[in-house]
Amino acid sequence: MRGHLPYENPGFVGRRTELERVSAALAEHRLVTVTGVGGVGKTRLALRAAHRAAERYPDGAWWTDLGQLDGERLLVALVADSVDLADHTPGMAATGLCRRLADDRLLLVLDSCEHLAEPCARLVAELLAAAPGLTVLATSRRPLGVAGEETIALDPLPPAGPDALALLRRAAGEDFPAAGPAGEICVRLEGIPLALELAAAQIRLQSAEAVRDQLGSRLDAAPGARFDLLAHTERVWPSRHQTLRAAIGWSHELSTPLERLLWARLSVFRGPFDLASATAVCTGGPLDRATLPEALDGLVRASVVRPPDAAGRHRMLDTIREYGATWLDRTGEAGTVADRHAAHFRGLAGRAETEWHGARQLRWYRTVDAHHTDLRTALDRLLRTDPDAALDLVGSVAFAWSCRGRLREARDGLEQALLLSEARGRVRARALWALGVTLVLQGEFGPAQDVSERCAREARHAEYAEPAGAGVGPGAGTETGAGIETGAGTGSGRDRPGDLTLDAAALAGLLALTTGRPTAAHVVVGHVLDAARGGPADSAARLRCHLVRVFALTGLGRLAEAREKALRLRALCEELDEHWTRTALEYQLALTGLLEGDPVAASGHARAMLEGTRRLGASLGVALGLDVLATALAAAGEGERAADVSGTGEAYWRSTGQPRRGLPGLRALHEKYTDTVRASIGEPAYEEIFVRALTGLPQDGLDRALRGPGQHG
């Protein structure tokens, strides 16, 4: 089924009436907002309703978790990413999203809107106006206030009813009788699902009788003595919200001192976290490497932290994280722990960059993707507190973000950090290179030319103008400047270009290739490679320059030479277990096969490229690969398969937010052979197959494309 929804929580209990109300509202209204206090079950209800309604939307149901954002700056980028729009276009961010959704009939779920209610309202209004087939289901503690909004207020489960008891039984793993301590717990906690889950965790550790007695002493006390509300004390909280916060406070009191300290410190994570990250960020004082795992296990047992998923990652619910953040602020550690969090993810980013060239590339690429939310959080912190470190962090991960299709976030972070930071040398040259690549991928060739020239000047400054061994920026010689060096890793003295100059040349060559100037591309990278020492696989920068030269040779029509160099480079990549360059080389070899009149060879290389781009999650690469495969199939006379692959390719191009692009030579070949097969199988037959692939599931189309001859089943 098209779309993406998280797996349903098997603990969903009751809510039949509410589910019917949401389902009916979705059938009649284009914006439905489920409101209610924290912990009442808005997310679970919305997820169940979305799964139930998904089949009514031909273009799928898509989920966006807004809880990971602490500001509106990346709101549109996150929503775009959640609907598989790897937007490569410049301009206003919402424009590409509106274009992506304009002709679709889909359900967009926006979860946890309350802290971004006004920007969410503006975005939703714009999307609904631009996309008549769009329906939005939102969850928020208050309505969004958009015209036509249908609001469904979600109350807790009836405290004395069967659903509250069923939830407590399921969460505790015990079949309690309706009469007795369990029923009293449900009543005391007013049927609030999150409060019941916290109580169930304590029942597993103690007993229902003990939990009932503890809650009794807590909730029967005067309101001011229940526990310190900590935040928003100037407000009069609704009684149910006070009950929930009292239940969370009770769980907090039952935790050990180390568990409470860890709870507070873990609140700096906005996304999932693993034990290694928790250890790096949260240790200090009595909480050390030996005691932290036990404290984390205790929080998991108490349902404060969710158990690890298949990848070993934990998470906290927003309401519980907010409580921990308030305690962290009270301890006076908020700034210190946030700085430690930022330093940890800056280090992770640097490690990912170091590991890019080699056998661990794919692993670290996926690590950067898995920790994307907290890398963004760390970048936002460093932009405020240490712009030089922010430039180092974003320069380390921006290329991976761009490969993943997160061009807006890469560009936004790079431009902000370059503006705020005064660092020079390697860190600035690397960031300019990454920004230049991002601009080229967005088709912003004018700004890319300016950035390319700045990158070349900065590389020269770093490798030749600065004293040998000099640091970069105000952080040189300190922890802030760790990993920032000027020698570019050449180890060959200052009379030859290093990796910074090589990458600047690769950027200039890439820009020349994409603007139809293969001679310029060949000259600029050839000049630098001839002057540099070392082999093609000695560094990522050298490999990138050699890749550009291979494409330039192809563009110049020196096909045999291009193929021979590409095959040698591919063999080196296989030895290194390097994925990104190898995938690009398969694209070049496919193009060479087409130009040499060997569509069978071209098809094989195109499929190899598609396998690589699928592993990298690179939608632009998939779109390019499908184009070259469709062209090869058309050249081989396989009209039906060419139409199918071309329709799938169009679907992937639309997911990038831009019209079909590619090297000029491929575009001409694609048009030539497509016209031929259109004529051979007939225009109506071609269009029918094309449209069926375009409107089907893109992943299914990609699976069909990857099947070789004789594998059509």
XYZ file of C-alpha atoms in Angstrom:
713
model
C 0.000 0.000 0.000
C 1.245 3.500 -0.857
C 2.154 5.737 2.061
C 3.876 5.304 5.392
C 2.282 4.775 8.784
C 4.063 3.467 11.897
C 3.110 0.030 13.118
C 0.076 0.061 15.360
C 0.647 -0.353 19.070
C -0.782 -3.735 20.069
C -1.886 -2.179 23.349
C -4.732 -0.203 21.763
C -7.817 -0.733 23.912
C -11.389 0.430 23.507
C -12.140 3.765 21.851
C -14.707 2.220 19.511
C -17.019 5.238 19.696
C -14.176 7.716 19.285
C -12.743 5.734 16.397
C -16.086 5.815 14.612
C -16.315 9.576 15.175
C -12.881 10.188 13.685
C -13.587 7.864 10.749
C -16.882 9.603 10.017
C -15.252 13.030 10.311
C -12.508 12.067 7.856
C -15.160 11.043 5.346
C -16.804 14.485 5.505
C -14.103 17.004 6.420
C -10.669 17.809 4.981
C -9.147 18.785 8.339
C -9.861 16.781 11.476
C -8.031 17.600 14.702
C -8.073 15.271 17.694
C -7.554 17.368 20.825
C -7.001 16.461 24.458
C -4.555 16.672 27.321
C -1.166 15.007 27.136
C -1.220 11.255 27.667
C -4.893 10.848 26.791
C -4.149 8.705 23.726
C -4.457 11.143 20.808
C -1.559 9.596 18.876
C -2.818 6.031 19.264
C -6.321 6.972 18.171
C -5.046 8.910 15.161
C -2.812 6.016 14.149
C -5.633 3.481 14.410
C -7.951 5.794 12.450
C -5.306 6.372 9.772
C -4.727 2.637 9.311
C -8.459 2.088 9.036
C -8.942 4.917 6.501
C -5.768 4.379 4.436
C -7.401 2.268 1.738
C -9.737 5.164 0.878
C -6.786 7.272 -0.295
C -5.245 6.116 -3.592
C -2.038 8.037 -2.887
C -1.690 6.702 0.621
C -1.669 7.737 4.258
C 1.482 9.452 5.515
C 2.638 10.094 9.080
C 4.607 13.104 10.380
C 5.835 13.205 13.994
C 6.219 16.901 14.814
C 7.319 16.216 18.382
C 10.935 16.059 17.214
C 10.919 19.756 16.253
C 11.585 22.499 18.774
C 10.860 25.321 16.308
C 9.144 25.953 12.998
C 12.262 26.455 10.833
C 12.307 22.863 9.548
C 8.559 22.215 9.699
C 8.037 22.125 5.933
C 11.194 20.068 5.388
C 10.018 17.448 7.893
C 6.540 17.218 6.359
C 8.063 16.986 2.876
C 10.393 14.216 4.022
C 7.493 12.317 5.585
C 5.625 12.174 2.247
C 8.779 11.019 0.422
C 9.362 14.413 -1.184
C 13.134 14.688 -1.454
C 12.668 18.230 -2.726
C 15.608 19.231 -4.903
C 14.092 22.512 -6.068
C 15.064 25.994 -4.872
C 12.606 28.679 -3.835
C 10.042 28.819 -1.060
C 9.991 25.541 0.835
C 6.193 25.148 0.863
C 5.946 25.605 -2.912
C 7.489 22.227 -3.709
C 5.317 20.521 -1.101
C 2.162 22.084 -2.553
C 3.220 20.970 -6.019
C 3.902 17.442 -4.744
C 0.431 17.120 -3.221
C -1.577 19.143 -5.751
C -2.953 16.226 -7.777
C -2.898 13.547 -5.085
C -5.650 12.046 -2.972
C -3.920 11.277 0.282
C -4.223 11.445 4.049
C -1.560 13.435 5.877
C -1.323 12.857 9.629
C 0.387 15.598 11.656
C 1.058 14.279 15.160
C 1.855 16.549 18.142
C 1.087 19.980 16.684
C 0.529 21.841 19.949
C 3.975 23.483 20.228
C 3.809 24.592 16.583
C 0.097 25.341 16.381
C 0.337 28.650 14.501
C 2.910 27.611 11.857
C 1.059 24.288 11.469
C -2.169 26.184 10.886
C -0.562 28.348 8.213
C 0.976 25.345 6.459
C -2.205 23.262 6.609
C -4.278 26.123 5.196
C -1.822 26.537 2.322
C -1.717 22.815 1.565
C -5.491 22.400 1.655
C -5.882 25.317 -0.759
C -3.296 23.892 -3.165
C -4.311 20.222 -2.995
C -8.063 19.575 -3.335
C -7.596 15.821 -2.784
C -5.726 16.253 0.505
C -7.172 15.339 3.903
C -5.302 16.232 7.103
C -5.664 14.445 10.428
C -3.920 16.330 13.241
C -3.378 15.723 16.943
C -2.895 18.662 19.264
C -3.660 19.763 22.779
C -5.667 22.602 21.248
C -7.379 23.191 17.878
C -5.357 24.635 15.010
C -7.968 27.268 14.227
C -8.080 26.700 10.458
C -11.316 27.400 8.569
C -13.336 24.207 8.104
C -11.555 22.359 10.925
C -13.540 19.585 12.583
C -12.406 19.158 16.189
C -12.878 15.955 18.153
C -12.107 16.301 21.850
C -10.703 13.078 23.280
C -11.557 12.379 26.888
C -9.865 9.783 29.102
C -11.320 6.290 29.217
C -14.359 6.005 31.504
C -12.617 5.374 34.858
C -15.105 2.774 36.083
C -15.641 1.208 32.680
C -14.193 -1.973 31.190
C -11.745 -0.262 28.809
C -9.674 1.429 31.527
C -9.395 -1.881 33.386
C -8.557 -3.729 30.155
C -5.722 -1.278 29.469
C -4.359 -1.689 32.995
C -4.558 -5.478 32.705
C -2.773 -5.551 29.362
C -0.041 -3.143 30.435
C 0.560 -4.951 33.738
C 0.298 -8.432 32.226
C -2.124 -9.519 34.932
C -5.818 -10.410 34.846
C -7.205 -8.342 37.725
C -10.788 -8.709 38.919
C -13.040 -5.744 38.175
C -13.658 -5.141 41.864
C -10.671 -4.420 44.045
C -7.391 -2.479 43.885
C -7.137 -2.426 40.082
C -10.564 -0.850 39.674
C -9.744 1.707 42.359
C -6.514 2.604 40.518
C -8.457 3.240 37.317
C -10.838 5.554 39.154
C -8.086 7.409 41.001
C -6.205 7.983 37.741
C -9.422 9.090 36.014
C -8.941 6.662 33.112
C -5.982 8.569 31.628
C -4.115 6.011 29.466
C -0.554 7.230 30.101
C -1.189 7.411 33.852
C -2.564 3.871 33.765
C 0.530 2.624 31.913
C 2.794 4.186 34.535
C 0.729 2.562 37.281
C 0.878 -0.781 35.478
C 4.665 -0.578 35.406
C 4.700 -0.128 39.175
C 2.245 -2.995 39.618
C 4.750 -5.256 37.843
C 7.381 -4.151 40.357
C 5.187 -4.148 43.485
C 1.517 -5.147 43.568
C -1.860 -3.632 42.743
C -2.569 -3.168 46.442
C 0.667 -1.275 47.059
C 0.121 0.954 44.027
C -3.448 1.710 45.086
C -2.287 2.728 48.552
C 0.534 4.913 47.221
C -1.765 6.660 44.780
C -4.312 7.127 47.508
C -1.871 8.935 49.760
C -0.696 11.015 46.818
C -3.990 11.962 45.198
C -6.014 12.342 48.382
C -3.603 14.965 49.644
C -4.296 18.656 49.223
C -3.592 19.774 45.629
C -0.563 21.799 46.655
C 0.956 18.805 48.398
C 0.438 16.287 45.592
C 3.681 17.254 43.952
C 5.252 20.375 42.587
C 3.752 21.056 39.164
C 7.141 22.509 38.219
C 6.000 24.266 35.059
C 3.194 26.721 34.322
C 2.436 27.206 38.004
C 0.717 30.459 37.098
C -2.017 28.529 35.294
C -4.923 26.640 36.748
C -4.498 23.218 35.221
C -7.557 21.177 34.296
C -8.095 18.548 36.964
C -7.286 15.696 34.567
C -4.017 17.307 33.577
C -3.146 17.687 37.237
C -3.926 14.004 37.720
C -1.617 13.024 34.867
C 1.181 15.227 36.122
C 0.640 13.857 39.602
C 0.963 10.315 38.203
C 4.174 11.242 36.399
C 5.449 12.927 39.547
C 4.608 9.817 41.543
C 6.597 7.671 39.084
C 9.408 10.177 39.443
C 9.389 9.867 43.225
C 9.401 6.059 43.012
C 12.486 6.155 40.802
C 15.899 5.915 42.408
C 18.034 9.081 42.578
C 20.165 7.867 39.670
C 17.084 7.036 37.619
C 15.689 10.521 38.271
C 18.986 12.094 37.241
C 19.079 10.029 34.060
C 15.429 10.849 33.314
C 16.230 14.557 33.444
C 19.347 14.266 31.297
C 17.705 12.031 28.689
C 15.206 14.822 28.016
C 17.783 16.518 25.742
C 17.228 13.784 23.137
C 14.451 14.703 20.717
C 14.732 11.490 18.709
C 15.458 7.841 19.471
C 18.695 7.165 21.334
C 20.842 4.109 21.944
C 22.846 3.137 24.998
C 26.089 4.508 23.554
C 24.596 7.958 22.974
C 22.880 7.971 26.365
C 26.174 7.078 28.017
C 28.106 9.782 26.170
C 25.598 12.522 26.946
C 24.239 11.604 30.382
C 27.225 10.432 32.432
C 28.661 12.697 35.078
C 28.808 12.729 38.849
C 27.295 9.596 40.396
C 25.903 8.531 37.024
C 28.837 6.813 35.347
C 29.388 4.116 32.734
C 28.913 1.409 35.340
C 25.688 2.743 36.888
C 23.940 4.202 33.834
C 22.799 0.911 32.200
C 21.079 -0.189 35.409
C 19.385 3.199 35.752
C 18.209 3.002 32.147
C 16.817 -0.484 32.743
C 14.940 0.869 35.745
C 13.329 3.616 33.650
C 12.329 1.033 31.059
C 10.744 -1.148 33.750
C 8.828 1.888 34.994
C 7.577 2.661 31.436
C 9.278 6.061 31.563
C 11.513 5.016 28.671
C 10.226 2.782 25.899
C 11.959 -0.621 25.512
C 14.599 -0.767 22.765
C 13.468 -1.403 19.218
C 15.120 -3.906 16.873
C 18.019 -1.489 16.342
C 18.551 -1.010 20.100
C 17.063 2.504 20.201
C 14.929 3.847 23.049
C 12.612 6.825 23.156
C 10.549 8.842 25.627
C 7.013 10.067 25.123
C 6.784 13.835 24.754
C 4.826 14.348 27.973
C 7.381 12.411 30.023
C 10.296 14.096 28.257
C 8.811 17.521 29.013
C 8.620 16.596 32.693
C 12.251 15.503 32.672
C 13.286 18.713 30.897
C 11.680 20.781 33.637
C 13.636 18.892 36.279
C 16.820 19.270 34.250
C 16.279 23.008 34.177
C 15.735 23.026 37.928
C 19.013 21.240 38.553
C 20.871 23.949 36.643
C 22.302 21.355 34.249
C 20.226 22.157 31.172
C 22.954 24.102 29.402
C 25.710 21.688 30.369
C 23.858 18.593 29.195
C 22.739 20.328 25.981
C 26.378 21.201 25.293
C 27.396 17.608 25.953
C 24.655 16.421 23.600
C 25.871 18.803 20.895
C 29.486 17.754 21.376
C 28.577 14.084 21.161
C 26.683 14.477 17.901
C 29.378 16.726 16.499
C 31.795 13.892 17.222
C 29.449 11.377 15.617
C 29.240 13.600 12.533
C 33.023 13.824 12.336
C 33.368 10.069 12.670
C 30.835 9.554 9.890
C 32.826 11.841 7.603
C 36.058 10.010 8.408
C 34.433 6.641 7.714
C 32.880 7.794 4.428
C 35.885 6.555 2.470
C 35.987 2.833 3.120
C 34.214 -0.322 4.105
C 32.103 1.329 6.830
C 30.586 3.957 4.534
C 27.123 2.428 4.330
C 26.986 1.738 8.066
C 27.858 5.320 8.954
C 25.589 6.744 6.274
C 22.725 4.877 7.943
C 23.904 6.011 11.380
C 23.687 9.641 10.268
C 20.194 8.944 8.944
C 19.083 7.206 12.155
C 20.304 10.107 14.340
C 19.050 12.815 12.000
C 16.737 14.468 14.551
C 19.416 14.808 17.214
C 22.047 15.942 14.706
C 19.672 18.755 13.784
C 19.076 19.508 17.464
C 22.828 19.638 18.067
C 23.312 21.915 15.055
C 20.655 24.330 16.321
C 22.376 24.431 19.717
C 25.798 25.090 18.227
C 24.497 27.796 15.903
C 23.514 29.656 19.078
C 26.523 28.839 21.234
C 29.507 27.981 19.013
C 29.094 28.783 15.291
C 32.564 27.435 14.452
C 31.617 24.040 15.871
C 28.276 24.283 14.053
C 30.142 24.774 10.769
C 32.258 21.718 11.561
C 29.211 19.567 12.340
C 27.107 20.516 9.330
C 30.102 20.333 7.012
C 30.620 16.742 8.163
C 27.090 15.533 7.443
C 25.716 17.840 4.739
C 26.910 15.651 1.861
C 25.190 12.613 3.416
C 22.041 14.697 3.945
C 22.102 15.763 0.302
C 22.585 12.172 -0.856
C 19.539 11.253 1.234
C 17.497 14.012 -0.428
C 17.517 16.426 2.523
C 18.782 19.284 0.387
C 16.829 22.040 2.097
C 18.137 21.099 5.515
C 21.693 20.769 4.219
C 21.541 24.129 2.478
C 19.837 25.886 5.380
C 22.354 24.594 7.939
C 25.374 25.308 5.755
C 24.294 28.835 4.862
C 23.526 29.724 8.482
C 26.796 28.300 9.785
C 28.877 29.954 7.037
C 27.244 33.275 7.864
C 27.745 33.031 11.630
C 31.156 31.323 11.799
C 34.471 33.091 11.333
C 36.427 29.850 11.036
C 38.790 29.587 8.080
C 40.681 26.786 6.438
C 39.582 23.196 6.169
C 36.264 23.545 7.984
C 35.117 26.432 5.776
C 36.419 24.926 2.531
C 34.656 21.648 3.275
C 31.378 23.426 4.071
C 31.592 25.470 0.871
C 32.186 22.271 -1.107
C 29.123 20.633 0.466
C 27.019 23.746 -0.194
C 28.162 23.822 -3.802
C 27.152 20.197 -4.338
C 23.759 20.913 -2.756
C 23.176 23.914 -5.028
C 24.105 21.903 -8.129
C 21.628 19.189 -7.128
C 18.965 21.880 -6.729
C 19.728 23.246 -10.198
C 20.937 26.570 -8.764
C 23.868 26.881 -11.151
C 24.489 30.623 -10.743
C 24.853 30.528 -6.927
C 26.757 27.231 -7.282
C 29.328 28.949 -9.500
C 29.900 31.632 -6.864
C 30.240 29.037 -4.095
C 32.602 26.957 -6.261
C 34.933 29.920 -6.685
C 34.814 30.683 -2.951
C 35.568 27.027 -2.217
C 38.648 27.104 -4.472
C 39.935 30.279 -2.804
C 39.393 28.837 0.678
C 41.166 25.609 -0.298
C 44.172 27.589 -1.524
C 44.153 29.617 1.689
C 44.054 26.477 3.814
C 46.671 24.494 1.897
C 49.120 27.175 0.873
C 48.583 30.512 2.631
C 48.340 29.368 6.246
C 51.432 28.348 8.222
C 51.910 24.584 8.275
C 50.039 23.025 11.192
C 48.004 26.168 11.866
C 44.568 25.687 13.339
C 41.343 27.007 11.972
C 39.350 29.755 13.599
C 39.077 30.663 17.253
C 38.704 27.025 18.287
C 42.143 25.970 17.053
C 44.017 23.889 19.591
C 40.914 23.450 21.699
C 38.181 20.867 21.858
C 36.103 23.111 19.597
C 38.774 22.928 16.915
C 39.331 19.178 17.214
C 39.678 17.506 13.847
C 40.069 20.814 11.996
C 43.346 20.801 10.114
C 44.871 22.539 7.135
C 47.024 19.867 5.555
C 44.002 18.218 3.971
C 45.425 14.818 4.680
C 47.917 14.803 1.817
C 51.062 14.355 3.871
C 52.956 15.434 0.748
C 54.198 18.875 1.638
C 52.822 22.250 0.644
C 53.914 22.240 -2.990
C 51.101 19.956 -4.204
C 47.314 20.205 -4.003
C 45.677 18.410 -1.125
C 42.202 17.022 -0.627
C 40.594 20.450 -0.217
C 41.845 21.566 -3.608
C 40.854 18.217 -5.110
C 37.307 18.581 -3.786
C 37.122 22.174 -5.025
C 38.131 20.888 -8.470
C 35.566 18.070 -8.268
C 32.863 20.642 -7.481
C 33.912 22.839 -10.406
C 33.933 19.770 -12.642
C 30.486 18.653 -11.466
C 29.097 22.098 -12.202
C 30.667 22.070 -15.676
C 29.239 18.617 -16.426
C 25.700 19.519 -15.396
C 25.799 22.675 -17.525
C 26.987 20.829 -20.648
C 30.715 21.689 -20.551
C 32.590 18.362 -20.471
C 35.828 19.916 -21.785
C 35.948 22.351 -18.867
C 35.233 19.517 -16.444
C 38.031 17.387 -17.895
C 40.539 20.235 -17.800
C 39.845 21.382 -14.229
C 40.033 17.951 -12.592
C 42.849 16.782 -14.862
C 44.994 19.770 -13.915
C 44.637 19.082 -10.192
C 44.996 15.306 -10.472
C 48.162 15.657 -12.520
C 49.682 17.854 -9.817
C 48.575 15.752 -6.837
C 50.346 12.695 -5.511
C 48.681 9.401 -4.708
C 46.362 6.921 -6.340
C 42.638 7.248 -7.089
C 41.551 5.376 -3.968
C 43.844 7.185 -1.524
C 41.067 9.541 -0.406
C 37.437 10.344 -1.046
C 38.402 13.633 -2.710
C 40.714 11.868 -5.185
C 38.000 9.344 -5.957
C 35.503 12.126 -6.620
C 37.905 13.866 -9.011
C 38.516 10.642 -10.924
C 34.759 10.092 -11.114
C 34.256 13.541 -12.637
C 37.009 12.842 -15.161
C 35.315 9.597 -16.244
C 32.041 11.447 -16.852
C 33.905 14.187 -18.712
C 35.511 11.601 -21.006
C 32.062 10.182 -21.681
C 30.744 13.626 -22.547
C 33.697 14.173 -24.887
C 32.895 10.955 -26.739
C 36.068 9.150 -25.621
C 33.977 6.148 -24.718
C 36.532 3.334 -24.693
C 38.850 5.353 -22.461
C 35.956 6.317 -20.198
C 34.786 2.704 -19.868
C 38.295 1.420 -19.135
C 38.878 4.018 -16.409
C 35.412 3.439 -14.960
C 35.959 -0.305 -14.693
C 39.275 0.226 -12.919
C 37.711 2.690 -10.511
C 34.809 0.338 -9.861
C 37.248 -2.451 -8.988
C 38.942 -0.140 -6.483
C 35.558 0.734 -4.969
C 34.719 -2.950 -4.632
C 37.997 -3.508 -2.788
C 37.162 -0.612 -0.471
C 33.486 -1.652 -0.200
C 32.693 1.947 -1.148
C 29.073 2.401 -2.281
C 28.420 5.965 -3.410
C 31.130 6.257 -6.071
C 30.502 2.696 -7.223
C 26.842 3.540 -7.797
C 27.759 6.649 -9.801
C 30.177 4.575 -11.885
C 27.433 2.088 -12.730
C 25.403 5.024 -14.038
C 28.337 6.141 -16.189
C 28.903 2.605 -17.507
C 25.214 2.339 -18.384
C 25.412 5.612 -20.272
C 28.576 4.448 -22.063
C 26.847 1.204 -23.047
C 23.999 3.170 -24.577
C 26.347 5.441 -26.493
C 28.273 2.423 -27.785
C 25.082 0.695 -28.941
C 25.064 -2.061 -26.300
C 21.674 -1.747 -24.551
C 22.001 -5.150 -22.823
C 25.184 -4.072 -21.043
C 23.594 -0.702 -20.293
C 20.597 -2.423 -18.677
C 22.828 -4.488 -16.406
C 24.771 -1.445 -15.219
C 21.548 0.535 -14.733
C 20.136 -2.187 -12.485
C 23.372 -2.254 -10.485
C 23.072 1.501 -10.052
C 19.468 1.163 -8.902
C 20.419 -1.431 -6.303
C 23.034 0.964 -4.968
C 20.772 4.002 -4.883
C 18.043 1.991 -3.159
C 20.519 1.026 -0.417
C 21.441 4.693 -0.054
C 17.811 5.840 -0.057
C 18.671 8.376 -2.768
C 15.471 9.201 -4.667
C 17.233 11.421 -7.207
C 19.654 8.596 -7.973
C 16.751 6.167 -8.383
C 15.051 8.579 -10.794
C 18.247 8.944 -12.848
C 18.797 5.187 -12.858
C 15.257 4.456 -13.999
C 15.699 6.896 -16.875
C 18.836 5.201 -18.130
C 17.253 1.756 -17.706
C 14.116 2.839 -19.578
C 16.316 4.184 -22.360
C 18.278 0.918 -22.553
C 15.085 -1.149 -22.676
C 13.694 1.083 -25.395
C 16.948 0.778 -27.344
C 16.637 -3.014 -27.074
C 13.099 -2.862 -28.464
C 11.369 -3.830 -25.185
C 8.629 -1.242 -25.539
C 6.235 -2.425 -22.818
C 8.965 -2.729 -20.198
C 10.436 0.607 -21.245
C 7.036 2.268 -20.759
C 6.629 0.643 -17.340
C 10.085 1.712 -16.147
C 9.639 5.197 -17.571
C 6.335 5.641 -15.731
C 7.965 4.545 -12.477
C 10.786 6.961 -13.185
C 8.306 9.800 -13.569
C 6.860 8.930 -10.151
C 10.329 9.158 -8.601
C 11.052 12.423 -10.414
C 7.878 13.867 -8.957
C 9.064 12.824 -5.507
C 12.125 15.042 -6.018
C 9.912 18.047 -6.735
C 11.482 18.821 -10.096
C 11.124 17.903 -13.777
C 13.266 15.194 -15.323
C 16.938 16.072 -15.418
C 20.165 14.306 -16.226
C 23.228 14.667 -18.378
C 22.433 16.255 -21.761
C 23.563 13.158 -23.680
C 21.154 10.884 -21.821
C 18.185 13.211 -22.323
C 18.697 13.126 -26.099
C 18.988 9.327 -26.146
C 15.933 8.923 -23.931
C 13.790 11.027 -26.263
C 15.103 9.246 -29.359
C 14.458 5.673 -28.207
C 11.208 6.525 -26.436
C 9.793 7.935 -29.660
C 10.804 4.696 -31.398
C 9.018 2.367 -28.951
C 5.965 4.619 -28.794
C 5.647 4.114 -32.525
C 6.334 0.370 -32.341
C 3.769 -0.560 -29.678
C 1.385 2.286 -30.382
C 0.801 5.511 -28.492
C -2.323 4.315 -26.594
C -0.608 1.138 -25.358
C 2.497 3.048 -24.281
C 0.458 5.677 -22.416
C -1.675 3.071 -20.656
C 1.400 1.237 -19.328
C 3.159 4.503 -18.449
C 0.200 5.895 -16.487
C -0.389 2.591 -14.687
C 3.229 2.625 -13.480
C 3.069 6.313 -12.611
C -0.024 5.902 -10.435
C 0.990 2.591 -8.880
C 3.258 2.033 -5.912
C 6.719 3.391 -6.789
C 8.418 0.648 -4.780
C 6.561 -2.010 -6.754
C 7.648 -0.359 -9.983
C 11.248 -0.293 -8.796
C 11.040 -3.979 -7.904
C 9.796 -4.747 -11.409
C 12.567 -2.658 -12.933
C 15.224 -4.536 -10.985
C 14.113 -7.893 -12.351
C 16.332 -8.876 -15.223
C 15.325 -10.678 -18.412
C 13.294 -13.800 -17.671
C 12.361 -12.531 -14.180
C 9.082 -10.841 -14.964
C 7.036 -12.729 -12.385
